[in-house]
């Protein structure tokens, strides 16, 4: 069996999606299930669709291509690069947009293929990542309604990604206000009003999502069962659909502070150490080429993660409940960043459990 190893439990993912889908559909909200954290793996994506996701969303066209056989529309979450518009109109059903110039070029590309490409206009409601300002909407719409190759499918906003802004009821009401203005001024019917990512879930549970928001784009809660804003486990969802394991290759007693004249570590940082005396230390065959160090923790609370170089992970195992020995397998819990790093590393073995 190969290590480091990431076990992916498809039934737990299915359970998480169907619970979230049920909660959302009670309020008239559909889920665009976000696949970027598992690189658009088609086997996992298929489970999301079977469990009720009516749209799949990813930030990369490369991932969307892998899911092209799945019978739901695909959304591109990152504003497209001008250099990928040909692929965009080929593989993507709806894309997030904020720049007139880009939308114009998308329209041209779509027309070349005799297609009409759906766009979702992103409005920045304060998080300061993507999106146009509310006062730009009118000018953008003026231009967009003239274009034959694109159709305004809806509008959306994003939160909690750069500014850490937490959406509130009034924030989403602002989005609905913009929708109303667009619909009355241009006589359009907007199908999708996308009220954010998992940062909007707390509003759903508090029954504070205003009527009219009909889509949420959810990633982290599906894969980790965790709520984003307050970083707490979601009741009734699995937090261990993805599990990370590594194998111990050395166990020795060593001082907790290095011996000798000290400089920088393998990553150019001057390391600091807590003197806990002589400690029993394990090396796990896993490193920064496999995982984001800040994104993982030993599952057993008694173990202390000390650090890592590219291929070695150092763990203080002195207080382990059962003595750790050579060849043992240790489990690690992951944050979103930790999971993303393990998924994107070619060195980590991914094992699906059906
Ligand atoms: C990644 C992403 C999401 C999903 O966010 P989660 O916090 O994982 O639910 C939604 N929308 C956009 C635009 C994204 O980039």
XYZ file of N, CA and C in Angstrom, residues 207-338:
396
model
N -32.309 31.224 8.850
C -33.447 31.652 8.040
C -33.345 33.136 7.662
N -32.145 33.571 7.326
C -31.902 34.977 7.005
C -31.526 35.191 5.534
N -31.712 34.170 4.711
C -31.437 34.386 3.287
C -32.689 34.965 2.658
N -32.600 36.164 2.109
C -33.806 36.755 1.530
C -34.318 35.938 0.343
N -35.624 35.913 0.199
C -36.243 35.178 -0.890
C -35.776 35.761 -2.223
N -35.433 34.920 -3.153
C -34.938 35.401 -4.443
C -33.516 34.928 -4.696
N -32.743 34.737 -3.631
C -31.428 34.110 -3.779
C -31.712 32.638 -4.080
N -31.244 32.157 -5.239
C -31.623 30.786 -5.595
C -30.448 29.858 -5.869
N -29.235 30.343 -5.562
C -28.079 29.457 -5.718
C -27.003 29.764 -4.681
N -26.392 28.708 -4.133
C -25.160 28.863 -3.367
C -24.110 27.965 -4.002
N -22.873 28.431 -3.991
C -21.766 27.648 -4.557
C -20.984 27.054 -3.387
N -21.110 25.755 -3.188
C -20.577 25.138 -1.967
C -19.447 24.156 -2.248
N -18.343 24.346 -1.551
C -17.202 23.448 -1.697
C -16.821 22.810 -0.373
N -16.229 23.617 0.506
C -15.698 23.117 1.774
C -16.691 22.298 2.597
N -17.949 22.724 2.729
C -18.859 21.934 3.567
C -19.122 20.542 2.996
N -19.048 20.406 1.697
C -19.272 19.094 1.084
C -18.121 18.153 1.417
N -16.907 18.653 1.287
C -15.757 17.766 1.449
C -15.303 17.622 2.899
N -15.433 18.697 3.690
C -14.930 18.628 5.069
C -16.026 18.687 6.126
N -17.268 18.932 5.711
C -18.360 19.011 6.692
C -18.190 20.165 7.656
N -17.500 21.207 7.189
C -17.175 22.327 8.080
C -17.815 23.605 7.571
N -18.250 24.422 8.507
C -18.818 25.723 8.186
C -17.659 26.704 8.160
N -17.665 27.563 7.134
C -16.521 28.414 6.832
C -16.314 29.590 7.777
N -17.396 30.283 8.078
C -17.263 31.558 8.783
C -16.773 31.341 10.212
N -17.401 30.409 10.915
C -17.034 30.194 12.313
C -16.179 28.948 12.473
N -15.876 28.292 11.314
C -14.996 27.139 11.287
C -15.414 26.048 12.274
N -16.703 25.720 12.269
C -17.204 24.669 13.151
C -17.765 23.504 12.324
N -17.680 22.286 12.876
C -18.273 21.129 12.191
C -19.770 21.329 12.016
N -20.295 20.913 10.877
C -21.730 21.035 10.623
C -22.419 19.779 11.145
N -23.446 20.002 11.974
C -24.233 18.907 12.548
C -24.736 17.959 11.469
N -24.537 16.664 11.651
C -25.112 15.701 10.727
C -24.292 15.480 9.464
N -23.148 16.162 9.348
C -22.274 15.942 8.186
C -20.986 15.242 8.635
N -20.397 14.491 7.724
C -19.122 13.833 8.029
C -17.980 14.821 7.879
N -17.063 14.802 8.856
C -15.857 15.632 8.745
C -14.676 14.798 8.224
N -14.913 13.476 8.079
C -13.784 12.611 7.713
C -14.028 11.868 6.393
N -14.635 12.555 5.447
C -14.809 11.938 4.130
C -13.443 11.783 3.444
N -12.514 12.658 3.792
C -11.140 12.559 3.284
C -10.217 12.324 4.480
N -9.391 11.271 4.411
C -8.470 10.979 5.525
C -7.050 10.814 4.996
N -6.104 11.430 5.702
C -4.704 11.427 5.258
C -3.848 10.566 6.185
N -3.033 9.694 5.587
C -2.183 8.799 6.368
C -0.734 8.871 5.874
N 0.205 8.730 6.813
C 1.621 8.675 6.448
C 2.320 7.615 7.271
N 3.466 7.135 6.765
C 4.176 6.048 7.455
C 5.447 6.553 8.139
N 5.664 6.002 9.344
C 6.818 6.385 10.161
C 8.076 5.668 9.657
N 9.151 6.421 9.432
C 10.405 5.820 8.939
C 11.552 5.910 9.948
N 11.360 6.672 11.023
C 12.382 6.722 12.078
C 11.708 7.123 13.371
N 12.131 6.451 14.491
C 11.673 6.881 15.824
C 12.903 6.933 16.709
N 13.213 8.105 17.240
C 14.395 8.226 18.107
C 14.165 9.285 19.168
N 14.890 9.130 20.285
C 14.869 10.169 21.306
C 15.862 11.241 20.888
N 15.394 12.477 20.855
C 16.283 13.580 20.461
C 15.979 14.802 21.315
N 16.959 15.679 21.494
C 16.671 16.919 22.216
C 15.698 17.769 21.402
N 14.941 18.630 22.059
C 13.987 19.440 21.299
C 14.623 20.690 20.699
N 15.868 20.983 21.095
C 16.562 22.128 20.496
C 17.795 21.609 19.756
N 18.010 22.052 18.516
C 19.145 21.568 17.725
C 20.493 21.839 18.386
N 21.474 21.041 17.998
C 22.807 21.131 18.587
C 23.728 21.811 17.574
N 24.454 22.843 18.011
C 25.434 23.462 17.110
C 25.025 24.848 16.650
N 25.886 25.458 15.875
C 25.665 26.808 15.345
C 24.487 26.763 14.382
N 23.556 27.746 14.459
C 22.317 27.622 13.695
C 22.121 28.716 12.647
N 21.615 28.302 11.490
C 21.271 29.253 10.430
C 19.828 29.065 10.002
N 19.597 29.126 8.710
C 18.231 29.019 8.208
C 17.869 27.563 7.930
N 16.559 27.272 7.836
C 16.109 25.919 7.513
C 16.043 25.725 6.000
N 15.476 24.597 5.566
C 15.442 24.268 4.141
C 14.625 25.272 3.335
N 13.796 26.087 4.017
C 12.953 27.033 3.288
C 13.319 28.487 3.569
N 14.561 28.682 4.028
C 15.071 30.037 4.178
C 14.582 30.765 5.410
N 13.907 30.054 6.315
C 13.382 30.680 7.543
C 14.324 30.374 8.700
N 14.391 31.296 9.658
C 15.137 31.002 10.868
C 14.171 30.332 11.849
N 14.383 29.034 12.084
C 13.403 28.323 12.916
C 13.569 28.663 14.401
N 12.459 28.532 15.141
C 12.522 28.701 16.594
C 12.080 27.385 17.239
N 12.528 27.143 18.452
C 12.263 25.853 19.106
C 11.818 26.058 20.540
N 10.916 25.177 20.984
C 10.515 25.173 22.391
C 11.303 24.060 23.066
N 11.997 24.389 24.156
C 12.801 23.366 24.833
C 11.921 22.529 25.753
N 11.594 21.335 25.279
C 10.816 20.401 26.096
C 11.718 19.281 26.616
N 13.021 19.466 26.498
C 13.957 18.433 26.946
C 14.105 17.348 25.898
N 14.543 16.165 26.308
C 14.694 15.035 25.390
C 13.309 14.484 25.092
N 12.986 14.317 23.800
C 11.639 13.862 23.417
C 11.751 12.712 22.425
N 10.702 11.890 22.395
C 10.649 10.818 21.408
C 10.039 11.395 20.140
N 10.767 11.259 19.052
C 10.368 11.924 17.819
C 10.251 10.942 16.678
N 9.190 11.088 15.897
C 9.034 10.220 14.731
C 9.207 11.049 13.466
N 9.783 10.418 12.454
C 9.784 11.022 11.119
C 8.742 10.291 10.285
N 7.820 11.043 9.707
C 6.830 10.466 8.801
C 7.275 10.795 7.385
N 7.176 9.818 6.491
C 7.608 10.017 5.107
C 6.565 10.818 4.337
N 6.589 12.111 4.602
C 5.621 13.016 3.973
C 6.211 14.403 4.194
N 6.076 15.294 3.232
C 6.689 16.601 3.427
C 5.973 17.665 2.637
N 6.675 18.780 2.460
C 6.019 19.918 1.809
C 5.719 19.678 0.337
N 6.298 18.615 -0.217
C 5.915 18.264 -1.592
C 4.564 17.543 -1.619
N 4.115 17.129 -0.447
C 2.858 16.392 -0.360
C 1.752 17.224 0.264
N 2.128 18.017 1.263
C 1.095 18.713 2.033
C 1.546 20.128 2.415
N 0.545 20.957 2.704
C 0.780 22.279 3.282
C 0.922 22.066 4.787
N 2.096 22.388 5.316
C 2.369 22.087 6.724
C 1.320 22.706 7.656
N 0.930 23.941 7.392
C -0.057 24.613 8.256
C -1.456 24.037 8.096
N -1.634 23.165 7.115
C -2.977 22.668 6.824
C -3.260 21.281 7.374
N -2.316 20.718 8.139
C -2.569 19.382 8.704
C -2.223 19.348 10.190
N -2.787 18.381 10.889
C -2.514 18.152 12.310
C -2.603 16.650 12.565
N -1.757 16.112 13.456
C -1.922 14.695 13.802
C -3.318 14.492 14.383
N -3.965 13.383 14.008
C -5.320 13.143 14.495
C -5.302 12.932 16.006
N -4.282 12.226 16.473
C -4.183 11.989 17.919
C -3.693 13.267 18.600
N -4.499 13.787 19.505
C -4.224 15.104 20.107
C -2.906 15.136 20.890
N -2.454 13.955 21.360
C -1.242 13.897 22.171
C 0.033 14.101 21.344
N -0.086 14.000 20.029
C 1.095 14.162 19.176
C 1.278 15.633 18.820
N 2.540 16.037 18.695
C 2.815 17.450 18.358
C 3.543 17.512 17.015
N 2.972 18.265 16.084
C 3.609 18.451 14.777
C 4.739 19.460 14.946
N 5.976 19.050 14.661
C 7.116 19.924 14.922
C 7.528 20.727 13.697
N 7.411 20.113 12.522
C 7.847 20.822 11.320
C 8.007 19.857 10.172
N 8.429 20.406 9.036
C 8.620 19.549 7.873
C 9.587 20.190 6.903
N 10.349 19.337 6.210
C 11.095 19.792 5.037
C 10.368 19.202 3.835
N 10.998 19.158 2.670
C 10.243 18.737 1.484
C 9.664 17.329 1.598
N 10.387 16.425 2.288
C 9.960 15.029 2.297
C 9.871 14.402 3.675
N 10.185 15.170 4.707
C 10.207 14.633 6.069
C 9.284 15.451 6.957
N 8.440 14.719 7.704
C 7.543 15.390 8.642
C 7.938 14.945 10.043
N 8.202 15.912 10.918
C 8.678 15.577 12.261
C 7.553 15.717 13.270
N 7.330 14.628 14.029
C 6.236 14.613 14.988
C 6.769 14.179 16.350
N 6.437 14.951 17.379
C 6.770 14.575 18.747
C 5.738 13.546 19.207
N 6.221 12.314 19.461
C 5.287 11.225 19.796
C 5.464 10.748 21.239
N 6.166 11.554 22.044
C 6.458 11.173 23.433
C 5.193 10.788 24.201
N 4.121 11.569 24.006
C 2.913 11.383 24.812
C 1.856 10.524 24.118
N 2.230 9.843 23.045
C 1.255 9.018 22.315
C 0.615 7.979 23.229
N -0.654 7.700 23.006
C -1.370 6.752 23.871
C -0.786 5.346 23.743
N -0.484 4.932 22.493
C 0.284 3.692 22.339
C 1.589 4.064 21.644
N 2.681 3.481 22.127
C 4.009 3.860 21.654
C 4.097 3.776 20.131
N 4.575 4.845 19.526
C 4.730 4.867 18.067
C 6.046 4.174 17.706
N 5.998 3.297 16.700
C 7.217 2.595 16.293
C 7.394 2.637 14.773
N 8.574 2.257 14.354
C 8.912 2.237 12.935
C 7.854 1.468 12.134
N 7.408 2.025 11.029
C 6.441 1.339 10.175
C 4.993 1.684 10.501
N 4.760 2.324 11.655
C 3.385 2.693 12.019
C 2.798 3.681 11.007
N 1.465 3.654 10.948
C 0.762 4.605 10.085
C 0.101 5.650 10.980
N 0.402 6.904 10.744
C -0.229 7.975 11.524
C -1.261 8.687 10.660
N -2.365 9.053 11.307
C -3.400 9.789 10.564
C -3.315 11.278 10.880
N -3.636 12.102 9.878
C -3.623 13.552 10.018
C -4.967 14.124 9.587
N -5.448 15.099 10.342
C -6.653 15.813 9.911
C -6.210 16.981 9.032
N -7.115 17.446 8.181
C -6.738 18.490 7.225
C -7.718 19.658 7.247
N -7.181 20.858 7.080
C -8.012 22.019 6.790
C -8.278 22.004 5.280
N -9.042 22.990 4.794
C -9.297 23.093 3.358
C -7.968 23.185 2.594
N -7.061 24.021 3.101
C -5.747 24.179 2.468
C -4.950 22.888 2.500
N -5.061 22.161 3.587
C -4.366 20.886 3.717
C -4.873 19.875 2.717
